[in-house]
Amino acid sequence: MTPELEKAPLLPAHAKQVFKGVIFEVHQWEQELFDGSFKTFEKLRRNDSSVVIPVLSNGKLLIAEDEQPGRPLVYTFPGGEGETGEDPETTARRELLEETGYTADTFTLLRSSVPSSKIAWTIHTFVAKDCRRVADPVLDGGERITTREVTLDELVALADDPRFQNRDLQIPLIKARYDTEVRASLEKLLFG
Amino acid sequence: MTPELEKAPLLPAHAKQVFKGVIFEVHQWEQELFDGSFKTFEKLRRNDSSVVIPVLSNGKLLIAEDEQPGRPLVYTFPGGEGETGEDPETTARRELLEETGYTADTFTLLRSSVPSSKIAWTIHTFVAKDCRRVADPVLDGGERITTREVTLDELVALADDPRFQNRDLQIPLIKARYDTEVRASLEKLLFG
């Protein structure tokens, strides 16, 4: 994400919502083109998502094996969509607890990224250190989630597995596979 | 993309279109959950896109510097959205010619990938060898595109630039930066 992209509003102020579904809203606006003519532009919006990298006191990370109806199993860090008006850290805490039964004192925002230029949608990724299990997971009928502890090496090996879901973490993880400095700074970030 | 994901239909047969915009359609269906209950699921659909990696006879690749109204400049291989009913290679040939004025005899499909599990949308990436310029670009009022010749080394260096748009090419390019075997097979694929 470029600094310009981060600063630009994700939807123009004069965009109008033309449809609201269960996940996505559709927004449209008349956009002036480079030649002075106008065209209907369209962009989607959905509630922001939060993702948590849960770090355990044994030096491992907690990853979810997540199956949903009609979709094959994926490997993903816990997380999900925010409720309307919910702040990203609250979403992160709620999703970690619901999906895994784990919590932590401190959630640190690692990055906020916008995966698509056509969707006003930000994914906030948090690191939660010293996670501890405090409850059983609470899954709804559309979730089948089991958790697995992985080492950083195992995570790095998983990064380009087609089932690995956290696409915006793939590049740093793959660089860490080859570059000892990237690897050391990732280790410090998670365990330092 | 897993083999299962490739084989699964991108929309269930009983999904119904509930909205059609200028780019996106919204589809919904009643999905049976793991516990036997039902929930409204939602997925988008848009026409497939094609992307072309144009290889020139001087051993360089043609990349586009692409600006659109309301969006900062990105670096991207030429390409765009298919017209309804257009096959992917025709889209690739049309977009390359319109955006750059170049064409080639043979377009070879490199990969077809599905960027999002929530959008029925496939990006087809072609390699076009021995590209030659046959016309001037034909841009509409919403496009400001200039082309630049880059070496494979320059492309590899560009792969994790936030302005580089072809996300599904990032991982092989970054691996090629570190791994001489990956680099050699990429070179063979493009120039062999």
Tab-separated table of N, CA and C in Angstrom, chain B residues 15-156:
chain	number	residue	atom	x	y	z
B	15	ALA	N	-27.690	-20.165	-6.786
B	15	ALA	CA	-27.527	-18.750	-6.409
B	15	ALA	C	-28.368	-17.876	-7.330
B	16	LYS	N	-28.939	-16.813	-6.767
B	16	LYS	CA	-29.766	-15.889	-7.558
B	16	LYS	C	-29.127	-14.515	-7.602
B	17	GLN	N	-29.129	-13.915	-8.794
B	17	GLN	CA	-28.611	-12.549	-8.901
B	17	GLN	C	-29.611	-11.584	-8.257
B	18	VAL	N	-29.141	-10.803	-7.265
B	18	VAL	CA	-30.044	-9.864	-6.581
B	18	VAL	C	-29.732	-8.412	-6.952
B	19	PHE	N	-28.580	-8.175	-7.592
B	19	PHE	CA	-28.251	-6.817	-8.049
B	19	PHE	C	-27.237	-6.916	-9.176
B	20	LYS	N	-27.373	-6.010	-10.153
B	20	LYS	CA	-26.381	-5.947	-11.231
B	20	LYS	C	-25.937	-4.503	-11.381
B	21	GLY	N	-24.679	-4.245	-11.107
B	21	GLY	CA	-24.136	-2.904	-11.251
B	21	GLY	C	-23.378	-2.761	-12.559
B	22	VAL	N	-22.453	-1.791	-12.627
B	22	VAL	CA	-21.701	-1.607	-13.872
B	22	VAL	C	-20.506	-2.551	-13.954
B	23	ILE	N	-19.948	-2.954	-12.820
B	23	ILE	CA	-18.862	-3.939	-12.810
B	23	ILE	C	-19.317	-5.225	-12.128
B	24	PHE	N	-19.937	-5.067	-10.971
B	24	PHE	CA	-20.217	-6.221	-10.116
B	24	PHE	C	-21.687	-6.632	-10.166
B	25	GLU	N	-21.920	-7.940	-10.095
B	25	GLU	CA	-23.233	-8.496	-9.792
B	25	GLU	C	-23.180	-9.047	-8.372
B	26	VAL	N	-24.298	-8.985	-7.657
B	26	VAL	CA	-24.391	-9.589	-6.330
B	26	VAL	C	-25.311	-10.804	-6.432
B	27	HIS	N	-24.831	-11.934	-5.934
B	27	HIS	CA	-25.608	-13.172	-5.940
B	27	HIS	C	-25.803	-13.663	-4.512
B	28	GLN	N	-26.959	-14.226	-4.237
B	28	GLN	CA	-27.242	-14.767	-2.900
B	28	GLN	C	-27.884	-16.143	-3.019
B	29	TRP	N	-27.722	-16.931	-1.982
B	29	TRP	CA	-28.393	-18.240	-1.924
B	29	TRP	C	-28.526	-18.662	-0.462
B	30	GLU	N	-29.491	-19.582	-0.242
B	30	GLU	CA	-29.660	-20.144	1.101
B	30	GLU	C	-28.697	-21.318	1.236
B	31	GLN	N	-27.759	-21.176	2.159
B	31	GLN	CA	-26.710	-22.190	2.333
B	31	GLN	C	-27.001	-23.010	3.589
B	32	GLU	N	-27.034	-24.333	3.428
B	32	GLU	CA	-27.178	-25.196	4.602
B	32	GLU	C	-25.859	-25.194	5.364
B	33	LEU	N	-25.928	-24.948	6.662
B	33	LEU	CA	-24.733	-24.908	7.509
B	33	LEU	C	-24.430	-26.310	8.055
B	34	PHE	N	-23.336	-26.408	8.793
B	34	PHE	CA	-22.898	-27.714	9.301
B	34	PHE	C	-23.911	-28.310	10.282
B	35	ASP	N	-24.691	-27.439	10.950
B	35	ASP	CA	-25.657	-27.933	11.946
B	35	ASP	C	-27.055	-28.118	11.356
B	36	GLY	N	-27.184	-28.026	10.020
B	36	GLY	CA	-28.484	-28.256	9.389
B	36	GLY	C	-29.347	-27.006	9.260
B	37	SER	N	-28.931	-25.900	9.895
B	37	SER	CA	-29.672	-24.643	9.740
B	37	SER	C	-29.279	-23.985	8.408
B	38	PHE	N	-30.010	-22.942	8.039
B	38	PHE	CA	-29.742	-22.260	6.774
B	38	PHE	C	-29.416	-20.789	7.012
B	39	LYS	N	-28.598	-20.217	6.121
B	39	LYS	CA	-28.219	-18.810	6.232
B	39	LYS	C	-28.066	-18.248	4.821
B	40	THR	N	-28.377	-16.957	4.646
B	40	THR	CA	-28.188	-16.338	3.336
B	40	THR	C	-26.702	-16.076	3.111
B	41	PHE	N	-26.128	-16.704	2.100
B	41	PHE	CA	-24.741	-16.466	1.713
B	41	PHE	C	-24.731	-15.518	0.517
B	42	GLU	N	-23.637	-14.790	0.393
B	42	GLU	CA	-23.554	-13.771	-0.653
B	42	GLU	C	-22.187	-13.820	-1.334
B	43	LYS	N	-22.200	-13.695	-2.626
B	43	LYS	CA	-20.944	-13.671	-3.379
B	43	LYS	C	-21.123	-12.745	-4.575
B	44	LEU	N	-20.046	-12.115	-4.968
B	44	LEU	CA	-20.077	-11.218	-6.122
B	44	LEU	C	-19.654	-11.970	-7.375
B	45	ARG	N	-19.997	-11.413	-8.521
B	45	ARG	CA	-19.477	-11.931	-9.783
B	45	ARG	C	-19.083	-10.759	-10.648
B	46	ARG	N	-18.000	-10.876	-11.366
B	46	ARG	CA	-17.679	-9.888	-12.392
B	46	ARG	C	-17.067	-10.626	-13.572
B	47	ASN	N	-17.043	-9.991	-14.713
B	47	ASN	CA	-16.432	-10.624	-15.883
B	47	ASN	C	-14.954	-10.922	-15.605
B	48	ASP	N	-14.480	-12.025	-16.148
B	48	ASP	CA	-13.072	-12.383	-15.985
B	48	ASP	C	-12.159	-11.328	-16.599
B	49	SER	N	-10.953	-11.269	-16.110
B	49	SER	CA	-9.944	-10.351	-16.643
B	49	SER	C	-8.812	-11.135	-17.294
B	50	SER	N	-8.138	-10.486	-18.214
B	50	SER	CA	-6.924	-11.060	-18.800
B	50	SER	C	-5.770	-10.092	-18.633
B	51	VAL	N	-4.604	-10.647	-18.391
B	51	VAL	CA	-3.371	-9.875	-18.238
B	51	VAL	C	-2.343	-10.464	-19.192
B	52	VAL	N	-1.527	-9.608	-19.794
B	52	VAL	CA	-0.504	-10.076	-20.740
B	52	VAL	C	0.879	-9.667	-20.261
B	53	ILE	N	1.800	-10.617	-20.234
B	53	ILE	CA	3.215	-10.301	-20.040
B	53	ILE	C	3.819	-10.218	-21.438
B	54	PRO	N	4.053	-8.996	-21.953
B	54	PRO	CA	4.560	-8.860	-23.322
B	54	PRO	C	6.086	-8.943	-23.336
B	55	VAL	N	6.592	-9.932	-24.069
B	55	VAL	CA	8.035	-10.138	-24.192
B	55	VAL	C	8.482	-9.567	-25.536
B	56	LEU	N	9.481	-8.689	-25.497
B	56	LEU	CA	9.963	-8.050	-26.725
B	56	LEU	C	11.165	-8.824	-27.266
B	57	SER	N	11.448	-8.616	-28.546
B	57	SER	CA	12.562	-9.371	-29.144
B	57	SER	C	13.923	-8.890	-28.623
B	58	ASN	N	13.964	-7.729	-27.946
B	58	ASN	CA	15.231	-7.267	-27.349
B	58	ASN	C	15.463	-7.840	-25.944
B	59	GLY	N	14.620	-8.804	-25.542
B	59	GLY	CA	14.815	-9.448	-24.246
B	59	GLY	C	14.245	-8.665	-23.077
B	60	LYS	N	13.479	-7.625	-23.388
B	60	LYS	CA	12.846	-6.874	-22.304
B	60	LYS	C	11.343	-7.157	-22.255
B	61	LEU	N	10.726	-6.705	-21.182
B	61	LEU	CA	9.285	-6.867	-20.982
B	61	LEU	C	8.643	-5.492	-20.995
B	62	LEU	N	7.399	-5.458	-21.465
B	62	LEU	CA	6.699	-4.182	-21.557
B	62	LEU	C	5.756	-4.043	-20.367
B	63	ILE	N	5.970	-3.006	-19.577
B	63	ILE	CA	5.095	-2.795	-18.427
B	63	ILE	C	4.382	-1.453	-18.598
B	64	ALA	N	3.168	-1.365	-18.064
B	64	ALA	CA	2.380	-0.142	-18.210
B	64	ALA	C	2.421	0.674	-16.925
B	65	GLU	N	2.574	1.989	-17.085
B	65	GLU	CA	2.353	2.907	-15.976
B	65	GLU	C	0.946	3.443	-16.172
B	66	ASP	N	0.052	3.065	-15.288
B	66	ASP	CA	-1.385	3.195	-15.526
B	66	ASP	C	-1.996	4.085	-14.453
B	67	GLU	N	-2.573	5.207	-14.909
B	67	GLU	CA	-3.239	6.116	-13.994
B	67	GLU	C	-4.727	6.133	-14.338
B	68	GLN	N	-5.572	6.118	-13.324
B	68	GLN	CA	-7.013	6.225	-13.557
B	68	GLN	C	-7.563	7.329	-12.664
B	69	PRO	N	-8.695	7.956	-13.085
B	69	PRO	CA	-9.243	9.048	-12.274
B	69	PRO	C	-9.494	8.576	-10.838
B	70	GLY	N	-8.998	9.341	-9.871
B	70	GLY	CA	-9.232	9.009	-8.463
B	70	GLY	C	-8.349	7.911	-7.923
B	71	ARG	N	-7.386	7.452	-8.683
B	71	ARG	CA	-6.494	6.395	-8.202
B	71	ARG	C	-5.059	6.737	-8.606
B	72	PRO	N	-4.106	6.666	-7.692
B	72	PRO	CA	-2.729	7.009	-8.057
B	72	PRO	C	-2.148	6.013	-9.062
B	73	LEU	N	-1.058	6.404	-9.690
B	73	LEU	CA	-0.398	5.589	-10.700
B	73	LEU	C	0.008	4.215	-10.163
B	74	VAL	N	-0.225	3.199	-10.977
B	74	VAL	CA	0.251	1.859	-10.641
B	74	VAL	C	1.104	1.327	-11.790
B	75	TYR	N	1.965	0.356	-11.458
B	75	TYR	CA	2.696	-0.386	-12.477
B	75	TYR	C	1.971	-1.697	-12.693
B	76	THR	N	1.681	-2.011	-13.928
B	76	THR	CA	0.921	-3.232	-14.191
B	76	THR	C	1.211	-3.750	-15.590
B	77	PHE	N	1.124	-5.040	-15.758
B	77	PHE	CA	1.144	-5.551	-17.117
B	77	PHE	C	-0.173	-5.184	-17.800
B	78	PRO	N	-0.138	-4.997	-19.123
B	78	PRO	CA	-1.363	-4.617	-19.821
B	78	PRO	C	-2.460	-5.660	-19.606
B	79	GLY	N	-3.693	-5.214	-19.624
B	79	GLY	CA	-4.802	-6.144	-19.447
B	79	GLY	C	-6.038	-5.410	-19.001
B	80	GLY	N	-7.098	-6.161	-18.813
B	80	GLY	CA	-8.338	-5.552	-18.364
B	80	GLY	C	-9.456	-6.566	-18.369
B	81	GLU	N	-10.648	-6.031	-18.211
B	81	GLU	CA	-11.827	-6.868	-18.047
B	81	GLU	C	-12.347	-7.340	-19.396
B	82	GLY	N	-12.762	-8.590	-19.451
B	82	GLY	CA	-13.370	-9.116	-20.669
B	82	GLY	C	-14.755	-8.540	-20.889
B	83	GLU	N	-15.113	-8.402	-22.182
B	83	GLU	CA	-16.507	-8.114	-22.494
B	83	GLU	C	-17.310	-9.381	-22.183
B	84	THR	N	-18.611	-9.234	-21.959
B	84	THR	CA	-19.449	-10.408	-21.688
B	84	THR	C	-19.391	-11.370	-22.875
B	85	GLY	N	-19.043	-12.620	-22.603
B	85	GLY	CA	-18.981	-13.645	-23.649
B	85	GLY	C	-17.652	-13.731	-24.378
B	86	GLU	N	-16.742	-12.803	-24.120
B	86	GLU	CA	-15.439	-12.783	-24.808
B	86	GLU	C	-14.524	-13.845	-24.179
B	87	ASP	N	-13.801	-14.597	-25.006
B	87	ASP	CA	-12.904	-15.585	-24.406
B	87	ASP	C	-11.617	-14.904	-23.935
B	88	PRO	N	-10.950	-15.507	-22.943
B	88	PRO	CA	-9.815	-14.829	-22.281
B	88	PRO	C	-8.694	-14.403	-23.239
B	89	GLU	N	-8.371	-15.231	-24.236
B	89	GLU	CA	-7.275	-14.847	-25.142
B	89	GLU	C	-7.665	-13.641	-25.997
B	90	THR	N	-8.921	-13.586	-26.420
B	90	THR	CA	-9.388	-12.423	-27.192
B	90	THR	C	-9.287	-11.156	-26.346
B	91	THR	N	-9.693	-11.265	-25.065
B	91	THR	CA	-9.557	-10.119	-24.163
B	91	THR	C	-8.092	-9.693	-24.063
B	92	ALA	N	-7.205	-10.666	-23.898
B	92	ALA	CA	-5.780	-10.372	-23.758
B	92	ALA	C	-5.247	-9.645	-24.997
B	93	ARG	N	-5.601	-10.160	-26.179
B	93	ARG	CA	-5.137	-9.547	-27.433
B	93	ARG	C	-5.691	-8.132	-27.597
B	94	ARG	N	-6.981	-7.956	-27.287
B	94	ARG	CA	-7.630	-6.662	-27.433
B	94	ARG	C	-7.016	-5.635	-26.468
B	95	GLU	N	-6.840	-6.029	-25.216
B	95	GLU	CA	-6.325	-5.086	-24.223
B	95	GLU	C	-4.873	-4.703	-24.521
B	96	LEU	N	-4.061	-5.686	-24.936
B	96	LEU	CA	-2.666	-5.372	-25.257
B	96	LEU	C	-2.592	-4.368	-26.399
B	97	LEU	N	-3.399	-4.610	-27.424
B	97	LEU	CA	-3.399	-3.717	-28.590
B	97	LEU	C	-3.917	-2.322	-28.224
B	98	GLU	N	-5.033	-2.253	-27.494
B	98	GLU	CA	-5.616	-0.960	-27.131
B	98	GLU	C	-4.668	-0.144	-26.246
B	99	GLU	N	-4.100	-0.806	-25.254
B	99	GLU	CA	-3.332	-0.071	-24.237
B	99	GLU	C	-1.907	0.257	-24.687
B	100	THR	N	-1.350	-0.566	-25.589
B	100	THR	CA	0.058	-0.380	-25.945
B	100	THR	C	0.310	-0.264	-27.439
B	101	GLY	N	-0.618	-0.719	-28.287
B	101	GLY	CA	-0.369	-0.766	-29.725
B	101	GLY	C	0.462	-1.967	-30.155
B	102	TYR	N	0.755	-2.887	-29.229
B	102	TYR	CA	1.559	-4.072	-29.540
B	102	TYR	C	0.673	-5.283	-29.794
B	103	THR	N	1.201	-6.238	-30.562
B	103	THR	CA	0.553	-7.539	-30.701
B	103	THR	C	1.622	-8.618	-30.850
B	104	ALA	N	1.177	-9.853	-30.901
B	104	ALA	CA	2.088	-10.991	-31.063
B	104	ALA	C	1.332	-12.118	-31.738
B	105	ASP	N	2.075	-13.078	-32.324
B	105	ASP	CA	1.398	-14.202	-32.971
B	105	ASP	C	0.781	-15.142	-31.945
B	106	THR	N	1.570	-15.480	-30.916
B	106	THR	CA	1.146	-16.523	-29.987
B	106	THR	C	0.993	-15.997	-28.573
B	107	PHE	N	-0.160	-16.240	-27.996
B	107	PHE	CA	-0.411	-15.934	-26.588
B	107	PHE	C	-0.512	-17.268	-25.845
B	108	THR	N	0.346	-17.474	-24.840
B	108	THR	CA	0.339	-18.734	-24.091
B	108	THR	C	-0.195	-18.488	-22.690
B	109	LEU	N	-1.221	-19.245	-22.303
B	109	LEU	CA	-1.799	-19.081	-20.964
B	109	LEU	C	-0.810	-19.566	-19.910
B	110	LEU	N	-0.432	-18.668	-19.017
B	110	LEU	CA	0.512	-19.006	-17.951
B	110	LEU	C	-0.220	-19.541	-16.732
B	111	ARG	N	-1.277	-18.847	-16.321
B	111	ARG	CA	-2.067	-19.317	-15.185
B	111	ARG	C	-3.413	-18.610	-15.153
B	112	SER	N	-4.367	-19.264	-14.485
B	112	SER	CA	-5.670	-18.659	-14.223
B	112	SER	C	-5.860	-18.711	-12.719
B	113	SER	N	-6.074	-17.571	-12.108
B	113	SER	CA	-6.169	-17.565	-10.649
B	113	SER	C	-7.430	-16.832	-10.205
B	114	VAL	N	-7.918	-17.219	-9.039
B	114	VAL	CA	-9.130	-16.643	-8.450
B	114	VAL	C	-8.686	-15.854	-7.224
B	115	PRO	N	-8.621	-14.503	-7.342
B	115	PRO	CA	-8.024	-13.728	-6.247
B	115	PRO	C	-8.827	-13.756	-4.952
B	116	SER	N	-10.140	-13.897	-5.017
B	116	SER	CA	-10.939	-13.781	-3.794
B	116	SER	C	-11.980	-14.875	-3.725
B	117	SER	N	-12.132	-15.481	-2.547
B	117	SER	CA	-13.144	-16.525	-2.374
B	117	SER	C	-14.550	-15.928	-2.339
B	118	LYS	N	-14.674	-14.621	-2.265
B	118	LYS	CA	-15.980	-13.963	-2.214
B	118	LYS	C	-16.389	-13.368	-3.570
B	119	ILE	N	-15.556	-13.517	-4.577
B	119	ILE	CA	-15.880	-12.973	-5.899
B	119	ILE	C	-15.654	-14.053	-6.954
B	120	ALA	N	-16.707	-14.366	-7.704
B	120	ALA	CA	-16.575	-15.275	-8.838
B	120	ALA	C	-15.897	-14.485	-9.959
B	121	TRP	N	-14.581	-14.581	-10.018
B	121	TRP	CA	-13.782	-13.727	-10.903
B	121	TRP	C	-12.419	-14.372	-11.084
B	122	THR	N	-12.059	-14.647	-12.324
B	122	THR	CA	-10.791	-15.297	-12.617
B	122	THR	C	-9.907	-14.349	-13.422
B	123	ILE	N	-8.632	-14.299	-13.075
B	123	ILE	CA	-7.653	-13.534	-13.859
B	123	ILE	C	-6.811	-14.522	-14.655
B	124	HIS	N	-6.841	-14.371	-15.974
B	124	HIS	CA	-6.056	-15.228	-16.869
B	124	HIS	C	-4.795	-14.476	-17.282
B	125	THR	N	-3.630	-15.039	-16.996
B	125	THR	CA	-2.374	-14.367	-17.331
B	125	THR	C	-1.705	-15.081	-18.502
B	126	PHE	N	-1.427	-14.318	-19.547
B	126	PHE	CA	-0.814	-14.853	-20.764
B	126	PHE	C	0.614	-14.324	-20.919
B	127	VAL	N	1.453	-15.125	-21.567
B	127	VAL	CA	2.753	-14.649	-22.026
B	127	VAL	C	2.669	-14.491	-23.544
B	128	ALA	N	3.045	-13.311	-24.035
B	128	ALA	CA	3.042	-13.058	-25.486
B	128	ALA	C	4.482	-12.775	-25.909
B	129	LYS	N	5.087	-13.725	-26.619
B	129	LYS	CA	6.489	-13.575	-27.031
B	129	LYS	C	6.592	-12.842	-28.369
B	130	ASP	N	7.779	-12.277	-28.610
B	130	ASP	CA	8.057	-11.568	-29.874
B	130	ASP	C	7.007	-10.505	-30.183
B	131	CYS	N	6.646	-9.749	-29.176
B	131	CYS	CA	5.675	-8.679	-29.394
B	131	CYS	C	6.252	-7.616	-30.313
B	132	ARG	N	5.400	-7.077	-31.170
B	132	ARG	CA	5.823	-5.991	-32.064
B	132	ARG	C	4.761	-4.902	-32.044
B	133	ARG	N	5.210	-3.685	-32.236
B	133	ARG	CA	4.272	-2.563	-32.243
B	133	ARG	C	3.655	-2.421	-33.624
B	134	VAL	N	2.329	-2.426	-33.686
B	134	VAL	CA	1.640	-2.368	-34.978
B	134	VAL	C	0.696	-1.179	-35.098
B	135	ALA	N	0.482	-0.449	-33.998
B	135	ALA	CA	-0.493	0.644	-34.030
B	135	ALA	C	-0.192	1.591	-32.867
B	136	ASP	N	-0.905	2.712	-32.842
B	136	ASP	CA	-0.861	3.576	-31.667
B	136	ASP	C	-1.844	3.042	-30.625
B	137	PRO	N	-1.567	3.270	-29.362
B	137	PRO	CA	-2.546	2.893	-28.336
B	137	PRO	C	-3.857	3.647	-28.570
B	138	VAL	N	-4.973	3.035	-28.172
B	138	VAL	CA	-6.299	3.663	-28.254
B	138	VAL	C	-6.850	3.703	-26.830
B	139	LEU	N	-6.697	4.859	-26.188
B	139	LEU	CA	-7.103	4.967	-24.785
B	139	LEU	C	-8.419	5.720	-24.687
B	140	ASP	N	-9.266	5.347	-23.702
B	140	ASP	CA	-10.472	6.132	-23.491
B	140	ASP	C	-10.193	7.212	-22.441
B	141	GLY	N	-11.209	8.056	-22.194
B	141	GLY	CA	-11.027	9.206	-21.313
B	141	GLY	C	-10.726	8.836	-19.867
B	142	GLY	N	-10.899	7.571	-19.522
B	142	GLY	CA	-10.625	7.123	-18.156
B	142	GLY	C	-9.272	6.448	-18.019
B	143	GLU	N	-8.450	6.515	-19.079
B	143	GLU	CA	-7.147	5.840	-19.039
B	143	GLU	C	-6.020	6.815	-19.347
B	144	ARG	N	-4.928	6.703	-18.614
B	144	ARG	CA	-3.709	7.442	-18.912
B	144	ARG	C	-2.577	6.432	-18.734
B	145	ILE	N	-2.150	5.877	-19.851
B	145	ILE	CA	-1.216	4.747	-19.808
B	145	ILE	C	0.016	5.056	-20.633
B	146	THR	N	1.190	4.895	-20.024
B	146	THR	CA	2.419	4.934	-20.810
B	146	THR	C	3.129	3.605	-20.584
B	147	THR	N	3.941	3.211	-21.565
B	147	THR	CA	4.615	1.921	-21.418
B	147	THR	C	6.103	2.127	-21.193
B	148	ARG	N	6.723	1.118	-20.575
B	148	ARG	CA	8.129	1.195	-20.239
B	148	ARG	C	8.707	-0.200	-20.434
B	149	GLU	N	9.898	-0.265	-21.036
B	149	GLU	CA	10.547	-1.561	-21.192
B	149	GLU	C	11.385	-1.832	-19.947
B	150	VAL	N	11.222	-3.019	-19.374
B	150	VAL	CA	12.009	-3.390	-18.194
B	150	VAL	C	12.710	-4.721	-18.433
B	151	THR	N	13.873	-4.865	-17.818
B	151	THR	CA	14.550	-6.161	-17.831
B	151	THR	C	13.899	-7.067	-16.780
B	152	LEU	N	14.212	-8.354	-16.848
B	152	LEU	CA	13.685	-9.266	-15.835
B	152	LEU	C	14.190	-8.862	-14.443
B	153	ASP	N	15.461	-8.419	-14.364
B	153	ASP	CA	15.981	-7.955	-13.070
B	153	ASP	C	15.185	-6.773	-12.524
B	154	GLU	N	14.856	-5.846	-13.417
B	154	GLU	CA	14.070	-4.686	-12.970
B	154	GLU	C	12.669	-5.109	-12.518
B	155	LEU	N	12.085	-6.081	-13.225
B	155	LEU	CA	10.764	-6.578	-12.834
B	155	LEU	C	10.828	-7.263	-11.471
B	156	VAL	N	11.858	-8.076	-11.285
B	156	VAL	CA	12.033	-8.773	-10.001
B	156	VAL	C	12.167	-7.753	-8.862
